[in-house]
PDB file of C-alpha atoms in Angstrom:
ATOM      1  CA  ALA A  21       0.060  -0.080  -0.032  1.00 68.00           C
ATOM      2  CA  PRO A  22       2.708   2.469   0.640  1.00 75.00           C
ATOM      3  CA  ASP A  23       4.155   2.116  -2.667  1.00 85.00           C
ATOM      4  CA  ASP A  24       0.762   2.646  -4.431  1.00 85.00           C
ATOM      5  CA  GLU A  25       0.379   5.749  -2.341  1.00 86.00           C
ATOM      6  CA  LYS A  26       4.044   6.799  -3.498  1.00 86.00           C
ATOM      7  CA  CYS A  27       3.229   5.740  -6.990  1.00 87.00           C
ATOM      8  CA  LEU A  28       0.046   8.128  -6.829  1.00 86.00           C
ATOM      9  CA  LYS A  29       1.772  11.271  -5.438  1.00 85.00           C
ATOM     10  CA  LYS A  30       4.514  10.552  -8.333  1.00 84.00           C
ATOM     11  CA  LEU A  31       1.772  10.131 -10.929  1.00 82.00           C
ATOM     12  CA  LEU A  32      -0.134  13.584  -9.524  1.00 77.00           C
ATOM     13  CA  ARG A  33       2.976  15.464  -9.589  1.00 75.00           C
ATOM     14  CA  GLU A  34       3.716  14.571 -13.273  1.00 75.00           C
ATOM     15  CA  PHE A  35       0.330  15.193 -14.195  1.00 70.00           C
ATOM     16  CA  GLN A  36       0.392  18.556 -12.482  1.00 66.00           C
ATOM     17  CA  VAL A  37       3.692  19.368 -14.515  1.00 64.00           C
ATOM     18  CA  GLN A  38       2.787  18.237 -17.525  1.00 64.00           C
ATOM     19  CA  PHE A  39      -0.996  19.043 -17.923  1.00 60.00           C
ATOM     20  CA  CYS A  40      -1.119  22.170 -15.259  1.00 61.00           C
ATOM     21  CA  GLY A  41       2.196  24.021 -16.022  1.00 58.00           C
ATOM     22  CA  LEU A  42       3.351  23.313 -12.433  1.00 56.00           C
ATOM     23  CA  GLY A  43       6.647  24.340 -11.697  1.00 57.00           C
ATOM     24  CA  VAL A  44       6.923  25.894 -15.234  1.00 60.00           C
ATOM     25  CA  SER A  45       7.357  29.495 -15.707  1.00 73.00           C
ATOM     26  CA  VAL A  46       4.393  31.311 -17.214  1.00 74.00           C
ATOM     27  CA  ALA A  47       6.877  32.488 -19.867  1.00 81.00           C
ATOM     28  CA  ARG A  48       7.498  29.232 -20.831  1.00 81.00           C
ATOM     29  CA  GLN A  49       3.965  27.903 -20.839  1.00 80.00           C
ATOM     30  CA  TYR A  50       3.133  31.033 -23.599  1.00 86.00           C
ATOM     31  CA  TYR A  51       6.304  30.413 -25.387  1.00 86.00           C
ATOM     32  CA  HIS A  52       5.919  26.698 -25.806  1.00 86.00           C
ATOM     33  CA  ALA A  53       2.166  26.605 -26.190  1.00 88.00           C
ATOM     34  CA  ARG A  54       0.720  24.481 -28.914  1.00 90.00           C
ATOM     35  CA  LYS A  55      -2.929  24.099 -30.102  1.00 92.00           C
ATOM     36  CA  GLY A  56      -4.619  20.921 -28.929  1.00 89.00           C
ATOM     37  CA  ALA A  57      -6.264  18.510 -30.970  1.00 89.00           C
ATOM     38  CA  ASP A  58      -9.557  18.977 -29.054  1.00 92.00           C
ATOM     39  CA  GLU A  59      -9.526  22.842 -29.393  1.00 94.00           C
ATOM     40  CA  THR A  60     -10.828  25.010 -32.087  1.00 94.00           C
ATOM     41  CA  PRO A  61      -8.614  27.709 -33.526  1.00 96.00           C
ATOM     42  CA  LEU A  62     -10.818  30.291 -31.625  1.00 96.00           C
ATOM     43  CA  GLU A  63     -10.365  28.337 -28.186  1.00 95.00           C
ATOM     44  CA  TYR A  64      -6.598  28.098 -28.631  1.00 96.00           C
ATOM     45  CA  LEU A  65      -6.203  31.858 -29.109  1.00 96.00           C
ATOM     46  CA  HIS A  66      -8.313  32.339 -26.133  1.00 96.00           C
ATOM     47  CA  ARG A  67      -5.911  30.152 -24.126  1.00 93.00           C
ATOM     48  CA  LEU A  68      -2.823  31.790 -25.692  1.00 95.00           C
ATOM     49  CA  ASN A  69      -4.154  35.199 -24.821  1.00 95.00           C
ATOM     50  CA  VAL A  70      -4.600  34.490 -21.342  1.00 92.00           C
ATOM     51  CA  ALA A  71      -0.947  32.904 -21.347  1.00 91.00           C
ATOM     52  CA  GLY A  72       0.488  35.951 -22.680  1.00 92.00           C
ATOM     53  CA  LEU A  73      -1.349  38.118 -20.266  1.00 91.00           C
ATOM     54  CA  ARG A  74       0.006  35.990 -17.463  1.00 88.00           C
ATOM     55  CA  THR A  75       3.466  36.592 -18.737  1.00 88.00           C
ATOM     56  CA  LYS A  76       2.612  40.518 -18.561  1.00 90.00           C
ATOM     57  CA  LEU A  77       2.789  40.673 -22.184  1.00 89.00           C
ATOM     58  CA  ARG A  78       0.156  43.254 -23.305  1.00 91.00           C
ATOM     59  CA  VAL A  79      -1.088  40.984 -26.131  1.00 90.00           C
ATOM     60  CA  LYS A  80      -4.480  43.380 -26.340  1.00 90.00           C
ATOM     61  CA  SER A  81      -3.270  46.729 -25.404  1.00 91.00           C
ATOM     62  CA  GLY A  82       0.532  46.843 -25.940  1.00 91.00           C
ATOM     63  CA  PRO A  83       2.397  48.248 -28.711  1.00 91.00           C
ATOM     64  CA  SER A  84       1.920  47.366 -32.036  1.00 92.00           C
ATOM     65  CA  ASP A  85       4.999  45.315 -32.306  1.00 92.00           C
ATOM     66  CA  VAL A  86       4.013  43.077 -29.264  1.00 92.00           C
ATOM     67  CA  ARG A  87       0.392  42.762 -30.541  1.00 94.00           C
ATOM     68  CA  ARG A  88       1.796  41.682 -33.983  1.00 94.00           C
ATOM     69  CA  GLU A  89       4.102  39.214 -32.436  1.00 94.00           C
ATOM     70  CA  HIS A  90       1.164  37.393 -30.608  1.00 94.00           C
ATOM     71  CA  VAL A  91      -0.304  37.090 -33.869  1.00 96.00           C
ATOM     72  CA  VAL A  92       2.524  35.701 -35.332  1.00 94.00           C
ATOM     73  CA  HIS A  93       3.165  33.222 -32.439  1.00 94.00           C
ATOM     74  CA  PHE A  94      -0.599  31.992 -32.776  1.00 96.00           C
ATOM     75  CA  ILE A  95      -0.020  31.240 -36.618  1.00 95.00           C
ATOM     76  CA  GLU A  96       3.230  29.612 -36.159  1.00 94.00           C
ATOM     77  CA  THR A  97       1.862  27.385 -33.393  1.00 94.00           C
ATOM     78  CA  LEU A  98      -1.171  26.439 -35.322  1.00 93.00           C
ATOM     79  CA  ASP A  99      -1.484  22.879 -36.054  1.00 89.00           C
ATOM     80  CA  ASP A 100      -3.601  23.573 -39.360  1.00 92.00           C
ATOM     81  CA  ARG A 101      -1.168  24.696 -41.972  1.00 93.00           C
ATOM     82  CA  ASP A 102      -3.615  25.522 -44.497  1.00 95.00           C
ATOM     83  CA  LEU A 103      -5.413  28.109 -42.042  1.00 95.00           C
ATOM     84  CA  ALA A 104      -2.156  29.396 -40.890  1.00 95.00           C
ATOM     85  CA  ASP A 105      -1.073  29.982 -44.539  1.00 95.00           C
ATOM     86  CA  GLN A 106      -4.456  31.840 -44.717  1.00 94.00           C
ATOM     87  CA  LEU A 107      -4.109  33.967 -41.770  1.00 95.00           C
ATOM     88  CA  ALA A 108      -0.755  34.856 -42.640  1.00 93.00           C
ATOM     89  CA  LEU A 109      -1.780  36.253 -46.213  1.00 94.00           C
ATOM     90  CA  LEU A 110      -4.538  38.563 -44.350  1.00 93.00           C
ATOM     91  CA  ARG A 111      -1.575  40.326 -42.578  1.00 90.00           C
ATOM     92  CA  ILE A 112      -3.597  40.653 -39.548  1.00 93.00           C
ATOM     93  CA  TRP A 113      -2.028  42.967 -36.792  1.00 90.00           C
ATOM     94  CA  ASP A 114      -3.666  42.405 -33.621  1.00 94.00           C
ATOM     95  CA  ALA A 115      -5.459  39.733 -31.358  1.00 94.00           C
ATOM     96  CA  ASP A 116      -8.704  41.441 -31.660  1.00 95.00           C
ATOM     97  CA  ALA A 117      -8.466  41.273 -35.701  1.00 96.00           C
ATOM     98  CA  LEU A 118      -7.632  37.655 -35.511  1.00 96.00           C
ATOM     99  CA  GLU A 119     -10.543  36.798 -33.165  1.00 96.00           C
ATOM    100  CA  GLU A 120     -12.848  38.465 -35.617  1.00 96.00           C
ATOM    101  CA  VAL A 121     -11.785  36.375 -38.517  1.00 96.00           C
ATOM    102  CA  LEU A 122     -11.666  33.184 -36.371  1.00 97.00           C
ATOM    103  CA  ARG A 123     -15.481  33.886 -35.370  1.00 96.00           C
ATOM    104  CA  ALA A 124     -16.479  34.672 -38.833  1.00 96.00           C
ATOM    105  CA  ARG A 125     -14.744  31.465 -39.882  1.00 94.00           C
ATOM    106  CA  GLN A 126     -16.460  29.585 -37.201  1.00 93.00           C
ATOM    107  CA  ARG A 127     -20.016  30.845 -38.082  1.00 93.00           C
ATOM    108  CA  ALA A 128     -19.319  30.033 -41.698  1.00 92.00           C
ATOM    109  CA  LYS A 129     -18.620  26.319 -40.791  1.00 88.00           C
ATOM    110  CA  ASN A 130     -21.311  26.244 -38.507  1.00 88.00           C
ATOM    111  CA  ARG A 131     -23.511  27.011 -41.250  1.00 85.00           C
ATOM    112  CA  GLN A 132     -22.100  24.542 -43.760  1.00 83.00           C
ATOM    113  CA  GLY A 133     -22.606  22.155 -41.138  1.00 77.00           C
ATOM    114  CA  ARG A 134     -26.221  22.894 -40.893  1.00 70.00           C
ATOM    115  CA  ALA A 135     -26.771  22.932 -44.405  1.00 66.00           C
ATOM    116  CA  ARG A 136     -25.342  19.592 -45.004  1.00 65.00           C
ATOM    117  CA  PHE A 137     -27.385  18.105 -42.297  1.00 59.00           C
ATOM    118  CA  SER A 138     -30.591  19.718 -43.849  1.00 60.00           C
ATOM    119  CA  LEU A 139     -29.645  18.387 -47.069  1.00 59.00           C
ATOM    120  CA  SER A 140     -28.936  14.884 -45.667  1.00 63.00           C
ATOM    121  CA  LEU A 141     -32.555  14.893 -44.158  1.00 60.00           C
ATOM    122  CA  CYS A 142     -34.172  15.982 -47.402  1.00 62.00           C
ATOM    123  CA  THR A 143     -32.471  13.085 -49.422  1.00 62.00           C
ATOM    124  CA  GLU A 144     -33.443  10.381 -46.540  1.00 63.00           C
ATOM    125  CA  ALA A 145     -37.007  11.624 -47.002  1.00 57.00           C
ATOM    126  CA  THR A 146     -36.962  11.047 -50.650  1.00 55.00           C
TER     127      THR A 146
END
């Protein structure tokens, strides 16, 4: 039983370090952030914004070079190369503009999903 308890404590500690960032500086958490497989690009942007603010980077209200670097960091750490290329072509200068683009993209995807769903209902009915 003591070995099990020791093993559980070690496992908990590893989990806290790996997934909660325990023992990792907030700057490291920001600069090593990557989009999770289960995150939308918009969710990842929000998480990255929070991480940036925790590092005292003024990602929303700072100088234009800081805001632009935040957008570049987002694009470079995005796991979707096609979307990253499209965003790079738009020459977005700050997180607010990036958020607007991602929200519009999400709305368009939601509309497409609903259209496909209603189309499949129509074809099933015939």
